[in-house]
Amino acid sequence: MVTDFLIRPDADGDRAGIASLLLAAFPTSSEARLVEQLRKDGDIVFSLVAVEASDVIGHALFSRLRAPDSALSLAPVAVAASRRRRGIAAAMIEAGLERARAECWAAVVVLGDPSYYRRFGFSRKAVRGMSCRYAGPGLMGLALSGSGLDGPRIEHASAFSSTGDSH
Ligand SMILES: CC(C)(COP(=O)(O)OP(=O)(O)OC[C@H]1O[C@@H](n2cnc3c(N)ncnc32)[C@H](O)[C@@H]1OP(=O)(O)O)[C@@H](O)C(=O)NCCC(=O)NCCS
């Protein structure tokens, strides 16, 4: 693990840096637009940045789900190409999960590569039997407290569908 980056909640001054990072990290602008729309809608619960010499080099965002309302969605996660494979995404995800636990959120869902997210405890089993617009091999959940993921369906904040379904 390297120690030359800092992870902290984002601030207003980070918005341009986050947008540039997302535009460079993803093939389309849909993740950058997703973050702006979640912000406008008030659906961001917390948003973490990794910063190196005052540059935003990583971003991980936790937003509220519409259902179950005791759970969060982790998306997007991005690290600057030149800073990957140094554990920066892992450090942001761990910090976010720790904060979600401290705030007594029941669970987190993520859409991503199971071979990566499994190491944080995410599993397909945790979402089994729940319907979701994004159902598929990449949809995983992690119970943090109480009943974990509970209910018939997982429904993301409306920004996910209004800014494109590629998230
Ligand atoms: C996916 C993404 C966020 C990962 O960021 P990252 O900071 O490189 O992630 P980590 O360093 O935590 O882990 C990535 C790999 O580096 C390895 N790694 C971590 N620390 C390392 C280190 N110090 N030295 C070498 N490798 C290391 C991890 O084991 C992992 O390898 P594996 O998945 O092949 O087993 C980044 O690649 C990215 O921004 N991709 C484009 C956007 C995207 O697809 N986001 C995900 C969907 S929202």
Short mmCIF file of C-alpha atoms and ligand atoms in Angstrom, two decimals:
data_model
loop_
_atom_site.label_atom_id
_atom_site.label_comp_id
_atom_site.label_asym_id
_atom_site.label_seq_id
_atom_site.Cartn_x
_atom_site.Cartn_y
_atom_site.Cartn_z
CA MET A 1 0.00 0.00 0.00
CA VAL A 2 1.37 3.41 -0.92
CA THR A 3 0.84 6.38 1.37
CA ASP A 4 1.25 9.37 -0.93
CA PHE A 5 -2.45 9.97 -1.42
CA LEU A 6 -5.16 11.22 0.88
CA ILE A 7 -8.77 10.06 0.95
CA ARG A 8 -11.37 12.56 2.11
CA PRO A 9 -14.98 13.60 1.47
CA ASP A 10 -15.23 15.74 -1.63
CA ALA A 11 -15.58 19.52 -1.44
CA ASP A 12 -17.12 22.05 -3.86
CA GLY A 13 -13.65 22.79 -5.22
CA ASP A 14 -13.25 19.16 -6.33
CA ARG A 15 -16.16 19.17 -8.80
CA ALA A 16 -14.13 20.05 -11.89
CA GLY A 17 -11.43 17.53 -10.95
CA ILE A 18 -14.02 14.79 -10.44
CA ALA A 19 -15.67 15.56 -13.80
CA SER A 20 -12.31 15.45 -15.63
CA LEU A 21 -11.39 12.19 -13.93
CA LEU A 22 -14.70 10.55 -14.87
CA LEU A 23 -14.59 11.79 -18.47
CA ALA A 24 -11.13 10.29 -18.84
CA ALA A 25 -11.84 7.03 -16.98
CA PHE A 26 -15.03 5.98 -18.78
CA PRO A 27 -15.72 5.63 -22.50
CA THR A 28 -18.73 7.98 -22.43
CA SER A 29 -19.84 11.00 -20.41
CA SER A 30 -22.65 9.08 -18.72
CA GLU A 31 -20.82 8.60 -15.38
CA ALA A 32 -19.90 12.30 -15.21
CA ARG A 33 -23.53 13.20 -15.94
CA LEU A 34 -24.72 10.62 -13.41
CA VAL A 35 -22.69 12.29 -10.65
CA GLU A 36 -23.99 15.76 -11.55
CA GLN A 37 -27.59 14.54 -11.64
CA LEU A 38 -27.27 12.68 -8.32
CA ARG A 39 -25.89 15.91 -6.85
CA LYS A 40 -28.78 17.99 -8.25
CA ASP A 41 -31.33 15.48 -7.00
CA GLY A 42 -29.84 15.42 -3.50
CA ASP A 43 -29.27 11.65 -3.73
CA ILE A 44 -25.55 11.63 -2.86
CA VAL A 45 -25.02 10.30 0.65
CA PHE A 46 -21.25 10.73 0.53
CA SER A 47 -18.64 11.12 -2.13
CA LEU A 48 -14.98 10.38 -1.49
CA VAL A 49 -11.98 11.61 -3.40
CA ALA A 50 -8.39 10.42 -3.44
CA VAL A 51 -6.10 13.41 -3.71
CA GLU A 52 -2.41 13.60 -4.53
CA ALA A 53 -0.69 16.98 -4.41
CA SER A 54 -4.15 18.63 -4.55
CA ASP A 55 -5.11 16.75 -7.75
CA VAL A 56 -8.18 14.50 -7.71
CA ILE A 57 -6.83 11.08 -8.72
CA GLY A 58 -9.74 8.94 -7.50
CA HIS A 59 -13.44 9.14 -6.79
CA ALA A 60 -16.00 6.80 -5.19
CA LEU A 61 -19.62 7.76 -4.70
CA PHE A 62 -22.29 6.33 -2.41
CA SER A 63 -25.89 7.28 -3.24
CA ARG A 64 -29.20 6.39 -1.63
CA LEU A 65 -31.29 3.63 -3.16
CA ARG A 66 -35.00 4.22 -3.64
CA ALA A 67 -35.46 0.65 -2.45
CA PRO A 68 -34.55 -0.66 -0.02
CA ASP A 69 -34.16 2.81 1.50
CA SER A 70 -31.83 1.52 4.20
CA ALA A 71 -29.16 0.68 1.60
CA LEU A 72 -26.67 2.53 -0.57
CA SER A 73 -25.37 2.14 -4.10
CA LEU A 74 -21.62 2.35 -4.71
CA ALA A 75 -21.12 3.91 -8.19
CA PRO A 76 -19.14 5.12 -9.90
CA VAL A 77 -15.61 4.24 -8.79
CA ALA A 78 -12.73 5.63 -10.82
CA VAL A 79 -8.99 6.12 -10.49
CA ALA A 80 -6.76 8.08 -12.88
CA ALA A 81 -5.15 5.68 -15.37
CA SER A 82 -1.64 6.66 -14.33
CA ARG A 83 -2.40 5.87 -10.66
CA ARG A 84 -4.07 2.47 -10.98
CA ARG A 85 -2.99 -0.81 -9.33
CA ARG A 86 -1.75 0.95 -6.22
CA GLY A 87 -4.75 0.16 -4.04
CA ILE A 88 -6.37 3.59 -4.39
CA ALA A 89 -9.80 2.26 -5.37
CA ALA A 90 -9.57 -0.32 -2.59
CA ALA A 91 -8.69 2.36 -0.04
CA MET A 92 -11.65 4.54 -1.14
CA ILE A 93 -14.06 1.59 -1.07
CA GLU A 94 -12.87 0.48 2.39
CA ALA A 95 -13.18 4.04 3.70
CA GLY A 96 -16.69 4.31 2.25
CA LEU A 97 -17.82 1.00 3.70
CA GLU A 98 -16.43 2.00 7.09
CA ARG A 99 -18.39 5.26 6.96
CA ALA A 100 -21.56 3.48 5.82
CA ARG A 101 -21.22 1.09 8.77
CA ALA A 102 -20.66 3.99 11.16
CA GLU A 103 -23.81 5.68 9.80
CA CYS A 104 -25.75 2.42 10.32
CA TRP A 105 -26.65 1.81 6.67
CA ALA A 106 -27.90 -1.76 6.34
CA ALA A 107 -26.22 -2.67 3.05
CA VAL A 108 -24.42 -1.52 -0.09
CA VAL A 109 -25.03 -2.69 -3.66
CA VAL A 110 -22.55 -2.43 -6.50
CA LEU A 111 -22.48 -3.22 -10.20
CA GLY A 112 -19.05 -4.35 -11.22
CA ASP A 113 -16.54 -7.11 -11.73
CA PRO A 114 -17.18 -9.84 -9.12
CA SER A 115 -13.49 -10.81 -9.06
CA TYR A 116 -12.67 -7.31 -7.83
CA TYR A 117 -15.58 -6.58 -5.48
CA ARG A 118 -15.58 -10.02 -3.83
CA ARG A 119 -12.52 -9.01 -1.79
CA PHE A 120 -14.62 -6.41 0.04
CA GLY A 121 -17.29 -9.00 0.88
CA PHE A 122 -19.74 -8.21 -1.94
CA SER A 123 -21.61 -11.27 -3.22
CA ARG A 124 -24.30 -12.24 -5.69
CA LYS A 125 -25.91 -14.23 -2.90
CA ALA A 126 -26.73 -11.04 -1.02
CA VAL A 127 -29.03 -9.86 -3.85
CA ARG A 128 -30.49 -13.25 -4.77
CA GLY A 129 -34.23 -13.16 -5.37
CA MET A 130 -34.39 -9.37 -5.62
CA SER A 131 -35.49 -7.76 -8.86
CA CYS A 132 -33.42 -4.91 -10.28
CA ARG A 133 -33.20 -2.99 -13.56
CA TYR A 134 -29.49 -3.85 -13.55
CA ALA A 135 -29.85 -7.53 -12.63
CA GLY A 136 -27.00 -9.62 -14.01
CA PRO A 137 -23.68 -11.18 -13.08
CA GLY A 138 -22.23 -7.82 -11.95
CA LEU A 139 -24.95 -6.97 -9.44
CA MET A 140 -23.73 -7.70 -5.92
CA GLY A 141 -24.58 -6.73 -2.37
CA LEU A 142 -22.91 -6.48 1.00
CA ALA A 143 -24.84 -6.56 4.27
CA LEU A 144 -23.43 -4.14 6.82
CA SER A 145 -25.88 -4.30 9.70
CA GLY A 146 -29.32 -5.40 10.80
CA SER A 147 -31.27 -7.23 8.14
CA GLY A 148 -28.88 -6.32 5.32
CA LEU A 149 -30.62 -6.21 1.94
CA ASP A 150 -34.26 -6.80 2.56
CA GLY A 151 -37.27 -6.62 0.27
CA PRO A 152 -38.42 -7.72 -3.17
CA ARG A 153 -36.50 -5.21 -5.27
CA ILE A 154 -33.46 -2.98 -5.66
CA GLU A 155 -34.26 0.40 -7.16
CA HIS A 156 -31.50 2.92 -7.82
CA ALA A 157 -31.87 6.69 -7.63
CA SER A 158 -33.62 8.12 -10.68
CA ALA A 159 -30.38 9.66 -12.04
CA PHE A 160 -29.18 6.16 -12.98
CA SER A 161 -31.91 5.73 -15.57
CA SER A 162 -32.15 9.37 -16.64
CA THR A 163 -28.44 9.66 -17.52
CA GLY A 164 -28.13 6.36 -19.39
CA ASP A 165 -28.14 2.74 -18.34
CA SER A 166 -24.47 1.93 -18.92
CA HIS A 167 -23.41 2.59 -15.30
C1 LIG B 1 -11.59 -0.20 -11.58
C2 LIG B 1 -10.65 0.88 -11.01
C3 LIG B 1 -11.46 1.89 -10.23
C4 LIG B 1 -9.64 0.19 -10.06
O1 LIG B 1 -8.82 1.20 -9.49
P1 LIG B 1 -7.39 0.83 -8.81
O2 LIG B 1 -7.03 1.94 -7.90
O3 LIG B 1 -6.44 0.44 -9.87
O4 LIG B 1 -7.84 -0.45 -7.96
P2 LIG B 1 -6.95 -1.24 -6.91
O5 LIG B 1 -5.53 -0.77 -6.97
O6 LIG B 1 -7.66 -1.24 -5.65
O7 LIG B 1 -7.02 -2.71 -7.48
C5 LIG B 1 -6.79 -2.97 -8.86
C6 LIG B 1 -5.81 -4.06 -9.03
O8 LIG B 1 -4.54 -3.61 -8.59
C7 LIG B 1 -4.03 -4.57 -7.67
N1 LIG B 1 -3.24 -3.79 -6.72
C8 LIG B 1 -3.68 -3.10 -5.67
N2 LIG B 1 -2.66 -2.52 -5.03
C9 LIG B 1 -1.56 -2.83 -5.73
C10 LIG B 1 -0.18 -2.51 -5.59
N3 LIG B 1 0.26 -1.74 -4.58
N4 LIG B 1 0.68 -2.97 -6.52
C11 LIG B 1 0.22 -3.74 -7.54
N5 LIG B 1 -1.07 -4.09 -7.73
C12 LIG B 1 -1.92 -3.65 -6.83
C13 LIG B 1 -5.24 -5.19 -7.05
O9 LIG B 1 -4.94 -6.45 -6.48
C14 LIG B 1 -6.12 -5.30 -8.24
O10 LIG B 1 -5.73 -6.38 -9.04
P3 LIG B 1 -6.73 -7.45 -9.59
O11 LIG B 1 -8.10 -6.81 -9.64
O12 LIG B 1 -6.18 -7.72 -10.94
O13 LIG B 1 -6.65 -8.57 -8.64
C15 LIG B 1 -9.85 1.56 -12.14
O14 LIG B 1 -9.24 0.57 -12.93
C16 LIG B 1 -10.70 2.46 -13.04
O15 LIG B 1 -10.90 3.64 -12.73
N6 LIG B 1 -11.21 1.89 -14.15
C17 LIG B 1 -12.03 2.67 -15.10
C18 LIG B 1 -13.38 2.99 -14.52
C19 LIG B 1 -14.13 1.72 -14.12
O16 LIG B 1 -14.24 0.79 -14.89
N7 LIG B 1 -14.67 1.73 -12.87
C20 LIG B 1 -15.37 0.58 -12.30
C21 LIG B 1 -16.81 0.54 -12.59
S1 LIG B 1 -17.75 1.83 -11.76
#
